[in-house]
Tab-separated table of C-alpha atoms in Angstrom:
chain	number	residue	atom	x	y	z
A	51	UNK	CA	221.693	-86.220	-11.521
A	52	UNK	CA	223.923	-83.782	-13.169
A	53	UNK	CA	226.575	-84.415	-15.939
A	54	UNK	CA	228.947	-81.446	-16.487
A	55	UNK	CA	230.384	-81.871	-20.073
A	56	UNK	CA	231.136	-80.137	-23.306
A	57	UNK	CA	228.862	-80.875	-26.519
A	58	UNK	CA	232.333	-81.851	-28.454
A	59	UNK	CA	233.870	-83.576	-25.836
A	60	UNK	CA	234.692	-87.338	-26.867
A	61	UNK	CA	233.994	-88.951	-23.198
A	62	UNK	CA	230.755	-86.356	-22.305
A	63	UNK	CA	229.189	-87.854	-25.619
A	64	UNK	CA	229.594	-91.586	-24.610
A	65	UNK	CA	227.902	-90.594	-21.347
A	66	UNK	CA	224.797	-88.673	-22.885
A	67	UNK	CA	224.070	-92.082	-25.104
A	68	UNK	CA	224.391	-93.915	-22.143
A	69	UNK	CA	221.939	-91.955	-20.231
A	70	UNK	CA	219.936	-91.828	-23.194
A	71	UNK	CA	220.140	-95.146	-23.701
A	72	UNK	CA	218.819	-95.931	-20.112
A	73	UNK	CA	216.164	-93.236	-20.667
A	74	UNK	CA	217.199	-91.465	-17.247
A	75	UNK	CA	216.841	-87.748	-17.338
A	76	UNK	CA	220.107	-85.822	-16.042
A	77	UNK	CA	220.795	-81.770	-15.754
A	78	UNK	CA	223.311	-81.182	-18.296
A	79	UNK	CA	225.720	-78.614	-16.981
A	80	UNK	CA	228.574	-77.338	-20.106
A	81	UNK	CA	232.014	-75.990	-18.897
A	82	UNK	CA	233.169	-74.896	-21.911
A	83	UNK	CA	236.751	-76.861	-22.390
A	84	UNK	CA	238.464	-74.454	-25.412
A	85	UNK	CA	237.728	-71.497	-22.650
A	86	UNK	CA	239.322	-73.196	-19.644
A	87	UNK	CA	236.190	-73.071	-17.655
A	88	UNK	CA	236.802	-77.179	-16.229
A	89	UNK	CA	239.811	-76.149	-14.412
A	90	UNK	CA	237.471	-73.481	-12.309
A	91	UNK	CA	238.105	-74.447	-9.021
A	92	UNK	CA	234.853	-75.330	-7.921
A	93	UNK	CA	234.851	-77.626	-10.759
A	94	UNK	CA	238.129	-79.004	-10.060
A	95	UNK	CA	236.287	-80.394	-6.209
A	96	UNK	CA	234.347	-82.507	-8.169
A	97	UNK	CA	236.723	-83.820	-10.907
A	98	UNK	CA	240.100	-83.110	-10.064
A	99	UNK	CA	241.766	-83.907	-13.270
A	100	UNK	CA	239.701	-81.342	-14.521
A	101	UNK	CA	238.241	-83.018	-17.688
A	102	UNK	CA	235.113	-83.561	-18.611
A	103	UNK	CA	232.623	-86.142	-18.027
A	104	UNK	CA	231.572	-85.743	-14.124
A	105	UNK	CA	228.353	-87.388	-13.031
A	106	UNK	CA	227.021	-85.815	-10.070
A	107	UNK	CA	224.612	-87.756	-8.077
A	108	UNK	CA	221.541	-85.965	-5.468
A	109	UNK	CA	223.555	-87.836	-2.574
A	110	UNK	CA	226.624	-85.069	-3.710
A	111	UNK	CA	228.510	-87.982	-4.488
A	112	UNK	CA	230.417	-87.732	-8.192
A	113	UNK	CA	231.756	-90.016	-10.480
A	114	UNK	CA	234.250	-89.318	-13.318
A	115	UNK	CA	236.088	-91.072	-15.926
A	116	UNK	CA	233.007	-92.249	-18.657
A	117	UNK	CA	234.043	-95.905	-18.482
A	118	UNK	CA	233.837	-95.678	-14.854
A	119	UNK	CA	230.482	-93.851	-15.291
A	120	UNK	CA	228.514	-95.909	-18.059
A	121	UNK	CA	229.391	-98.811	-15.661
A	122	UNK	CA	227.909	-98.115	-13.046
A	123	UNK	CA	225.057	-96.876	-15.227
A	124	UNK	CA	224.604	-99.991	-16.574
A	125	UNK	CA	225.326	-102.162	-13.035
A	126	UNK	CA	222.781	-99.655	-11.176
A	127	UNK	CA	220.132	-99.172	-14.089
A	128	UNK	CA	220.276	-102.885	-15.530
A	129	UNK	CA	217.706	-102.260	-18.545
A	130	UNK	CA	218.544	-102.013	-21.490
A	131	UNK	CA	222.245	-104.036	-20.859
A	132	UNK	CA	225.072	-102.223	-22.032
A	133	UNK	CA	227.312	-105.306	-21.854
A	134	UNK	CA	225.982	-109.188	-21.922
A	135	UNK	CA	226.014	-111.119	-18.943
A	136	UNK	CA	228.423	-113.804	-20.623
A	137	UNK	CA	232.035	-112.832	-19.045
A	138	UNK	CA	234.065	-113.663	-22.410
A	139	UNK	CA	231.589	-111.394	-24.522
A	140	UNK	CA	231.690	-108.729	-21.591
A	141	UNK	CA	235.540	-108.914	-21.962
A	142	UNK	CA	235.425	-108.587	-25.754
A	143	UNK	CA	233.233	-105.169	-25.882
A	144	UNK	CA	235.314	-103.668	-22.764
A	145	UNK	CA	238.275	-104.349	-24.944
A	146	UNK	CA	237.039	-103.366	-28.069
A	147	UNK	CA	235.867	-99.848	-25.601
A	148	UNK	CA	239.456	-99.561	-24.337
A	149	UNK	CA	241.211	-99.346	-27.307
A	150	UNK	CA	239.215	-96.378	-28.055
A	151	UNK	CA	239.032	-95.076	-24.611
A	152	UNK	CA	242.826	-95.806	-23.413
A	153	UNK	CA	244.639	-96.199	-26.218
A	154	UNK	CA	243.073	-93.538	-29.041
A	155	UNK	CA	241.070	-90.746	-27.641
A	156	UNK	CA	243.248	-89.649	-25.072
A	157	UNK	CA	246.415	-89.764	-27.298
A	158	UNK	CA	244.480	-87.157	-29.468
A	159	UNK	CA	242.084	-85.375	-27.264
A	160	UNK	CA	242.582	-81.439	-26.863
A	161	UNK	CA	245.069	-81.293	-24.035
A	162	UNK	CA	247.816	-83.283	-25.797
A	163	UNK	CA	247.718	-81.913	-29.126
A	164	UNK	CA	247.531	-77.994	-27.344
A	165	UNK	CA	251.068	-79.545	-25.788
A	166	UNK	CA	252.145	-80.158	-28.999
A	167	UNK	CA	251.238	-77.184	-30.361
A	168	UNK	CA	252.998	-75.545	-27.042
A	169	UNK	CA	256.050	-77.462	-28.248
A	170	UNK	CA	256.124	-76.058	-31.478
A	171	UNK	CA	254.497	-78.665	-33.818
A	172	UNK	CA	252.820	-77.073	-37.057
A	173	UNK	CA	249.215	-77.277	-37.847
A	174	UNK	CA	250.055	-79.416	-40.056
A	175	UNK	CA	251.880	-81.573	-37.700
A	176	UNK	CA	249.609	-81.623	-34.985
A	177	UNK	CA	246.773	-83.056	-37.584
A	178	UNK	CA	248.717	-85.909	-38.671
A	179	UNK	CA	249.598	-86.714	-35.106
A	180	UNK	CA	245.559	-87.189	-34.446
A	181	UNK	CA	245.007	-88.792	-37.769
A	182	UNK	CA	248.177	-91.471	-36.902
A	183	UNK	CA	246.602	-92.173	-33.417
A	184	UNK	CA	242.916	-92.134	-34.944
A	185	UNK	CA	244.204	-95.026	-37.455
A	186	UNK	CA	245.780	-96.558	-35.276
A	187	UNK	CA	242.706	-97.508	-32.959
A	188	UNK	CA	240.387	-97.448	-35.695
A	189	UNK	CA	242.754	-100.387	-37.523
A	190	UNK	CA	242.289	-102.933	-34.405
A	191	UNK	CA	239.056	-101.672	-33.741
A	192	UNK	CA	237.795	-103.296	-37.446
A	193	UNK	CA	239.574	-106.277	-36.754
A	194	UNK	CA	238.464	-106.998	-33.647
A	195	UNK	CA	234.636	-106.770	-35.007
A	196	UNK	CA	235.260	-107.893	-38.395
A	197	UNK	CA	233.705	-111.624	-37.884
A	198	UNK	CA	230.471	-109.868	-35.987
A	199	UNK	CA	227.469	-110.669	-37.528
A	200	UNK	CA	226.442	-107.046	-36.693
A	201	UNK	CA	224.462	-104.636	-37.854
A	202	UNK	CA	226.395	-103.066	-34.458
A	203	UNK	CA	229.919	-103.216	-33.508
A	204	UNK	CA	228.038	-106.860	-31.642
A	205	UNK	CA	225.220	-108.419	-32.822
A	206	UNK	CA	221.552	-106.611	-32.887
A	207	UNK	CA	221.548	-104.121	-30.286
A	208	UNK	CA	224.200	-101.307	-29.270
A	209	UNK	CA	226.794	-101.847	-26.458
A	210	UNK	CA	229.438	-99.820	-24.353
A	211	UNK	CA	231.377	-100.212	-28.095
A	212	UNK	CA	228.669	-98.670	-30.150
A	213	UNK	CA	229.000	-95.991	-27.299
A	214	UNK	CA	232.637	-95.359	-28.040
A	215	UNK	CA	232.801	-95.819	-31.206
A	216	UNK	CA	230.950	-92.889	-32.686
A	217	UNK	CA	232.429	-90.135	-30.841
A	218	UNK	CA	235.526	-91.241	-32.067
A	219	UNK	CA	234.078	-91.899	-35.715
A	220	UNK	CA	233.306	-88.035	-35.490
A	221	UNK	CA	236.872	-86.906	-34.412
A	222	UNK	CA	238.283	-89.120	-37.090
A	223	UNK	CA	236.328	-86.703	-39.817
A	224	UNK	CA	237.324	-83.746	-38.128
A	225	UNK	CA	241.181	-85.037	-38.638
A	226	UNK	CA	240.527	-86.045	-41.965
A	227	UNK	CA	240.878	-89.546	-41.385
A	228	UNK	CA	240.195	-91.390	-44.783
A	229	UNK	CA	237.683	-94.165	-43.100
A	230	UNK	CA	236.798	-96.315	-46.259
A	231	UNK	CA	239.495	-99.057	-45.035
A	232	UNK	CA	236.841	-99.676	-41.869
A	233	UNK	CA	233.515	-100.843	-43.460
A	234	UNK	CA	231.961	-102.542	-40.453
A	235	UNK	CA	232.707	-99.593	-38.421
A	236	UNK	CA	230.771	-97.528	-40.630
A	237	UNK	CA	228.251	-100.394	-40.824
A	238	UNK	CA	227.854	-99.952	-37.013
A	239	UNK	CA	227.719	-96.308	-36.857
A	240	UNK	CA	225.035	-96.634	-39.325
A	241	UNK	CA	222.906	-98.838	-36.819
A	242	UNK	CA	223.221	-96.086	-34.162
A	243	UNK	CA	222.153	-93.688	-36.433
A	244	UNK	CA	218.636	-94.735	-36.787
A	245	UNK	CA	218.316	-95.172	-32.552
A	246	UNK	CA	216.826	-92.071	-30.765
A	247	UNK	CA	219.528	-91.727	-28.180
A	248	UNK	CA	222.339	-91.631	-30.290
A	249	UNK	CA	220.543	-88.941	-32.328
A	250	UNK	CA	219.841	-87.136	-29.100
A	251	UNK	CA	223.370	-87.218	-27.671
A	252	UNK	CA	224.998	-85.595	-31.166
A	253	UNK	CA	226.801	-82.559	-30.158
A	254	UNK	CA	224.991	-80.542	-32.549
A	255	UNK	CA	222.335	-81.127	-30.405
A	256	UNK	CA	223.753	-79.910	-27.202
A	257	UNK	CA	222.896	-76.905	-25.996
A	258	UNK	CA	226.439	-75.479	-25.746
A	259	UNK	CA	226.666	-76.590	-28.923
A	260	UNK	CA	228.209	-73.337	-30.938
B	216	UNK	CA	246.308	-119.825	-19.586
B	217	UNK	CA	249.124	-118.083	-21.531
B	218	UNK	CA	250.072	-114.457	-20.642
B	219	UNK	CA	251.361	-112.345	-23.832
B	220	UNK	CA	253.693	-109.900	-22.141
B	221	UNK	CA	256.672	-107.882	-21.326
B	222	UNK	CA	258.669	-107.464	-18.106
B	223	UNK	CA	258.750	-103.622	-18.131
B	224	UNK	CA	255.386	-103.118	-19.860
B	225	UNK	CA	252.887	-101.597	-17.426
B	226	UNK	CA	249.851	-103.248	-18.747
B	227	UNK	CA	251.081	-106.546	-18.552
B	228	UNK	CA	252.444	-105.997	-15.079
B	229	UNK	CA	248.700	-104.742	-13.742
B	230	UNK	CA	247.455	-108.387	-15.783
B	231	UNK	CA	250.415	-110.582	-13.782
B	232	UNK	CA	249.419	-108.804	-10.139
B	233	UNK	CA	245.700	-109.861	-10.931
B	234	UNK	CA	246.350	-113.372	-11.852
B	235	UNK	CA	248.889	-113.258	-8.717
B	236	UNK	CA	246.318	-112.103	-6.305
B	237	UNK	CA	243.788	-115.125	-7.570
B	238	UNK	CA	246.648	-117.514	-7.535
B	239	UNK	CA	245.833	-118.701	-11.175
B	240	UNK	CA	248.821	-120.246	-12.896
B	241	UNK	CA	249.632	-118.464	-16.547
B	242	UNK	CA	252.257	-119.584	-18.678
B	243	UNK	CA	253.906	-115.791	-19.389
B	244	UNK	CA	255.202	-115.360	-23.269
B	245	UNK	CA	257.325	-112.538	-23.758
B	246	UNK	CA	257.589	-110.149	-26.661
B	247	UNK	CA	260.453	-107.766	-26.283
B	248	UNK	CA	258.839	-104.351	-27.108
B	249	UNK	CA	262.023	-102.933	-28.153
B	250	UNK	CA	262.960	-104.842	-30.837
B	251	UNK	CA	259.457	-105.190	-32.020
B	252	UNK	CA	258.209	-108.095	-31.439
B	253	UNK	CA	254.894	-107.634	-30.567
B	254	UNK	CA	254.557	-106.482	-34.511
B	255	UNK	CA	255.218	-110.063	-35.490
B	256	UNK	CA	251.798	-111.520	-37.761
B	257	UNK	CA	251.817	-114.587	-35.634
B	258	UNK	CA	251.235	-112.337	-32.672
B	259	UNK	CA	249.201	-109.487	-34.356
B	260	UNK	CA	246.402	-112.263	-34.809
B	261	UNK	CA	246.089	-112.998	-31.289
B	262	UNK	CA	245.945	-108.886	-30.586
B	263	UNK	CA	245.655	-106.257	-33.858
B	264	UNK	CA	246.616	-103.662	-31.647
B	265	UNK	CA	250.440	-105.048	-31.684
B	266	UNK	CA	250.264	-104.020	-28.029
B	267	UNK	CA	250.464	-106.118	-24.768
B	268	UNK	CA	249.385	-107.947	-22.600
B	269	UNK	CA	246.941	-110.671	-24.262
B	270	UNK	CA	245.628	-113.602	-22.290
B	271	UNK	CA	244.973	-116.335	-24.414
B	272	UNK	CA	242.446	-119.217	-23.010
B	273	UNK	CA	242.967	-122.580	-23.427
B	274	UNK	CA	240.011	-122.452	-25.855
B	275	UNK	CA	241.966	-120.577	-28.255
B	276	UNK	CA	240.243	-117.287	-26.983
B	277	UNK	CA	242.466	-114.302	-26.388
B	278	UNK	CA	241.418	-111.339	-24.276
B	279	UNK	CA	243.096	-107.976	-24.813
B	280	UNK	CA	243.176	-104.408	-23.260
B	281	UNK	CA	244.705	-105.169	-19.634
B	282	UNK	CA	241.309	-103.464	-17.610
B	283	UNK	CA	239.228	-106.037	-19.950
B	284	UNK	CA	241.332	-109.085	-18.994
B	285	UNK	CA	241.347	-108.147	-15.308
B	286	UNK	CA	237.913	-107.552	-15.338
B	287	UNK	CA	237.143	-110.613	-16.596
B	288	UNK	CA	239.387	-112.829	-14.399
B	289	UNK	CA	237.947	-110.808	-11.676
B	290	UNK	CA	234.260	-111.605	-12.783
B	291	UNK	CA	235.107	-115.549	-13.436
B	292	UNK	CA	237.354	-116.089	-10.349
B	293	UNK	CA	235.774	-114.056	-7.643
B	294	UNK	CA	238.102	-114.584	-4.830
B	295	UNK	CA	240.069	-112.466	-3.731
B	296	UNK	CA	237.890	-109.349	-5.130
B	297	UNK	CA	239.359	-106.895	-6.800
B	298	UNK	CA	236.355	-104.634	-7.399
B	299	UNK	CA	233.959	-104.027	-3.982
B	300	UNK	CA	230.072	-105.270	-4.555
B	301	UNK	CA	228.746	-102.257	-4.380
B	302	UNK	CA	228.533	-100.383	-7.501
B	303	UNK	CA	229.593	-96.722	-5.880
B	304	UNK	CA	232.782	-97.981	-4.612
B	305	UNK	CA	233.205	-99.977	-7.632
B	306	UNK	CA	232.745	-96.585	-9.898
B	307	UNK	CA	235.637	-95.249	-7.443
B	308	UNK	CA	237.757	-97.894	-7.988
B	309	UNK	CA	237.571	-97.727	-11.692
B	310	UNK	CA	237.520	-94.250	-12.119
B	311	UNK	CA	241.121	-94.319	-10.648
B	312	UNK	CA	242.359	-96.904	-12.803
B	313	UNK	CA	241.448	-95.316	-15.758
B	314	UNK	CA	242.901	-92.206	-14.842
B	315	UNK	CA	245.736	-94.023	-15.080
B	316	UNK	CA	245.056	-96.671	-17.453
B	317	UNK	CA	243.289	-94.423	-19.948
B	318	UNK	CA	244.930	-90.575	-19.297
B	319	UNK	CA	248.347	-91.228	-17.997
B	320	UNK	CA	249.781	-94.645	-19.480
B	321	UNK	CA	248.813	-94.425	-22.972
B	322	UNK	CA	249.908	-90.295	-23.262
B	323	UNK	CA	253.443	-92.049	-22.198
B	324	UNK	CA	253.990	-95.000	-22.883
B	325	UNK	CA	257.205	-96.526	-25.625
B	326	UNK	CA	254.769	-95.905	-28.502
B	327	UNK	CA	253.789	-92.368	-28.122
B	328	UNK	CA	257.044	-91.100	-27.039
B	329	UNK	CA	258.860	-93.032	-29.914
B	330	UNK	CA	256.506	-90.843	-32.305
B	331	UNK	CA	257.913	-87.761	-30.414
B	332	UNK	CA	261.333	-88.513	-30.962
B	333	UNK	CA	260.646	-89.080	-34.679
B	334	UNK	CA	258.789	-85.727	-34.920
B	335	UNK	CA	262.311	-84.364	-33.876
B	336	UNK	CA	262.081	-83.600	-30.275
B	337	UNK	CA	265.154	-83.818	-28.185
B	338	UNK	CA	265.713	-86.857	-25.383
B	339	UNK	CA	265.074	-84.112	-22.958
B	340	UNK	CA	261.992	-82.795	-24.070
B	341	UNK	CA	260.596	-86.231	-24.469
B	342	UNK	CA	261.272	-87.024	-20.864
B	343	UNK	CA	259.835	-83.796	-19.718
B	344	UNK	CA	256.306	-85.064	-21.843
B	345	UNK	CA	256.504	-88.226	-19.787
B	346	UNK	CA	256.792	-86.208	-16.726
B	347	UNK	CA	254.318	-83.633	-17.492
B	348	UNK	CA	251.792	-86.270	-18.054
B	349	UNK	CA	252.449	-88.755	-15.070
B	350	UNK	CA	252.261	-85.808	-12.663
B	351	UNK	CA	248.888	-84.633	-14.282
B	352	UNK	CA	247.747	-88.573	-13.441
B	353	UNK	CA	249.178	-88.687	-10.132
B	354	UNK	CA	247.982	-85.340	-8.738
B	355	UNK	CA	244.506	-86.444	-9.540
B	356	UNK	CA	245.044	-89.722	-7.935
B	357	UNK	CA	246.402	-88.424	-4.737
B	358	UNK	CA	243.484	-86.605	-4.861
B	359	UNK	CA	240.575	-89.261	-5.554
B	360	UNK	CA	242.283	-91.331	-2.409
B	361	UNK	CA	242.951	-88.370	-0.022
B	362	UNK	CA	240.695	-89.013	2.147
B	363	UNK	CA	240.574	-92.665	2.266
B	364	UNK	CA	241.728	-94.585	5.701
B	365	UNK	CA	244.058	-96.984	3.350
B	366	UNK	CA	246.558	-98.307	3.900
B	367	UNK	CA	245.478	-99.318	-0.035
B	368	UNK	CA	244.367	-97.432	-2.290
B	369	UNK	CA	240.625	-97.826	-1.160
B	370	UNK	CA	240.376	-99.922	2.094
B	371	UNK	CA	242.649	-102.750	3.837
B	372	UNK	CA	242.963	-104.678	0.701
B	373	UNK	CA	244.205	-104.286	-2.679
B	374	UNK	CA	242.186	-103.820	-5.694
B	375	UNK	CA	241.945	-102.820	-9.214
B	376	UNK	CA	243.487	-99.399	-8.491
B	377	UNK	CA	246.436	-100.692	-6.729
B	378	UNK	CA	247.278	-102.862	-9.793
B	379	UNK	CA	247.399	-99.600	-11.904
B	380	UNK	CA	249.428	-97.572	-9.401
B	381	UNK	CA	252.225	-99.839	-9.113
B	382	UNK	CA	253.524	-100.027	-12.449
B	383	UNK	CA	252.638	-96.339	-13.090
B	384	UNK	CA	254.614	-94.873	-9.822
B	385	UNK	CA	257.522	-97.418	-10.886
B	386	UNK	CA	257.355	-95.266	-14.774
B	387	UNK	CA	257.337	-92.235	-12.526
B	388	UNK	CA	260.695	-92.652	-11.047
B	389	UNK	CA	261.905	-93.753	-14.703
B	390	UNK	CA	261.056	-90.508	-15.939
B	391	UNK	CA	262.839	-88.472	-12.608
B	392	UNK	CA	259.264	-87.312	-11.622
B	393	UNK	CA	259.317	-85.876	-7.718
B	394	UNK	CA	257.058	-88.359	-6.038
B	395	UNK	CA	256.848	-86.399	-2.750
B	396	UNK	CA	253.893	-84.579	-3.360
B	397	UNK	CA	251.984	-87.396	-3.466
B	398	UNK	CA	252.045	-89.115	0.145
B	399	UNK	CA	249.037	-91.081	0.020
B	400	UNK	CA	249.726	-93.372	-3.633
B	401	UNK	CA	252.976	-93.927	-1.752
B	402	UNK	CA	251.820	-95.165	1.351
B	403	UNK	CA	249.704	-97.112	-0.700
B	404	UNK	CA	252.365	-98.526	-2.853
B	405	UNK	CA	254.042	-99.755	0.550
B	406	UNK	CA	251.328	-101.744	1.598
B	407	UNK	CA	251.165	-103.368	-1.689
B	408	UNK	CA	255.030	-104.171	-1.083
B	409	UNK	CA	254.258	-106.901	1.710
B	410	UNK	CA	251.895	-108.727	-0.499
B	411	UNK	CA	253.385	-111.745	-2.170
B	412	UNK	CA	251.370	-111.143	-5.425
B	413	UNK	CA	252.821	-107.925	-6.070
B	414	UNK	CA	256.438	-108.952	-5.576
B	415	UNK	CA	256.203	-111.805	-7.383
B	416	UNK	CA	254.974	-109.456	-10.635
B	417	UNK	CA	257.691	-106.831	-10.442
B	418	UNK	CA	259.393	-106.534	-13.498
B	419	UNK	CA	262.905	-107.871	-12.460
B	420	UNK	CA	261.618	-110.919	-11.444
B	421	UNK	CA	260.548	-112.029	-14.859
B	422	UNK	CA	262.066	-114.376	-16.798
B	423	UNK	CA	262.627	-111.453	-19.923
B	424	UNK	CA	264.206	-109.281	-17.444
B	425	UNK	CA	267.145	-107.720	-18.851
């Protein structure tokens, strides 16, 4: 397998802890998103949105969007489960994935706030505008874990929403995003942080990492 | 079952096509969007996010993020499938959802483009946004299905992609966007317009229709 991504990218980072996670080596191939390199035409047969994750599988089959991805990671490569088997808790964690995934990361990821920026928003501006969307997911995100027992975002090991959640804990910083108001968020980052593949995916890890 | 939504909202239209299609009976709340309803506390309890849809179970469970809910019906009422068995085509199926329910939706929906009006940009500009990012989203959809047989999205049948293209080719036209470029989501969108479930979800037959 091969996963083109970027060592910053959001969606590439949920992908590498998944893999990680499932302890299944991949090539990692970097198209370097700030340089334009993922809308390179013989990128854009594989993922033509041209954004970043693409899994490409030794059949020359390829898979993009990271949800899309880490699920059939998880429904091809059972052990260890990234969601229960209970529907209701299954539904919980997607949710609790989506609001970071839909709703938050791409309302802040690189293309939008470079069309702001094209549209004349400030610095300035353009900050706050990733900081309000950051909150905003963040906000429901620490509700909708708040009565976990934890130490993850659910219970004792990490899920698909420890997966999203720390990419998006590390955009928050960038942005400036006071994150004292979500305590068992940082409670659950915490947990990842002592688990080998989340310390392996870390951008500053990557090798395109700059 | 009671279905937190809003006639025009494209999230709970996907959610009322999926509980169409399995013929499960929902009681549908509404919370007019517009006058801000879905901010209410009662509400915000049932779904932090202030967002819809929410299905709320008779056990006093409530499911948010419309892929999660779907999912979930799909996984506890198994006929008719929306998602194939096997976990390639499934990957397919989901990675063109979320390009629309993670990349396109959320970058327009009433939220985000009420931000951009209060940031100062004119009517016109905020339309053009809307455009801008439903033809980024469509052109990778036409794309991902371009060489299926249809007449659906993936196969002879509806499924979870299908659900997302409706609403999102029906925002399309909203926002003036020049759907001829993309021939194959709109001879899928035709097949979905003999199918019962589908009509019966549109947004002006709903009992908030306006």
């Amino acid at each position: 397998m091969k996963l083109h991504g970027y060592y910053r990218s959001s969606a590439s980072w949920r992908v590498r802890i998944a893999l990680n996670l499932k302890e299944l080596p991949a090539e990692h191939v970097a198209h370097h998103l700030r340089k334009g390199e993922q809308r390179d035409p013989t990128y854009l047969a594989l993922n033509p949105q041209g954004l970043v994750p693409t899994l490409s599988l030794d059949d020359g089959t390829s898979v993009t969007q990271s949800l899309a991805i880490i699920e059939w990671l998880d429904e091809t490569h059972t052990r260890p489960p990234l969601l229960p088997g209970d529907p209701l808790n299954r539904a919980r964690i997607r949710s609790f994935a989506q609001v970071i995934a839909c709703d938050t990361h791409p309302v802040q990821n690189l293309k939008v706030l470079a069309r702001l920026r094209q549209l004349g928003l400030a610095d300035e501006a353009v900050t706050a505008w990733a900081a309000w969307a950051i909150n905003e997911g963040l906000g429901a995100c620490e509700t909708l874990i708040a009565r976990e027992t934890g130490p993850f975002c659910f219970g004792n090991a990490p899920t698909l929403a420890d997966i999203c959640l720390v990419p998006q804990l590390f955009n928050a910083r960038r942005f400036g995003v006071d994150l004292s108001a979500y305590p068992r968020l940082l409670q659950a980052e915490t947990a990842t942080q002592a688990v080998k593949a989340f310390q392996d995916a870390a951008p500053e890890r990557q090798h395109d990492a700059e």
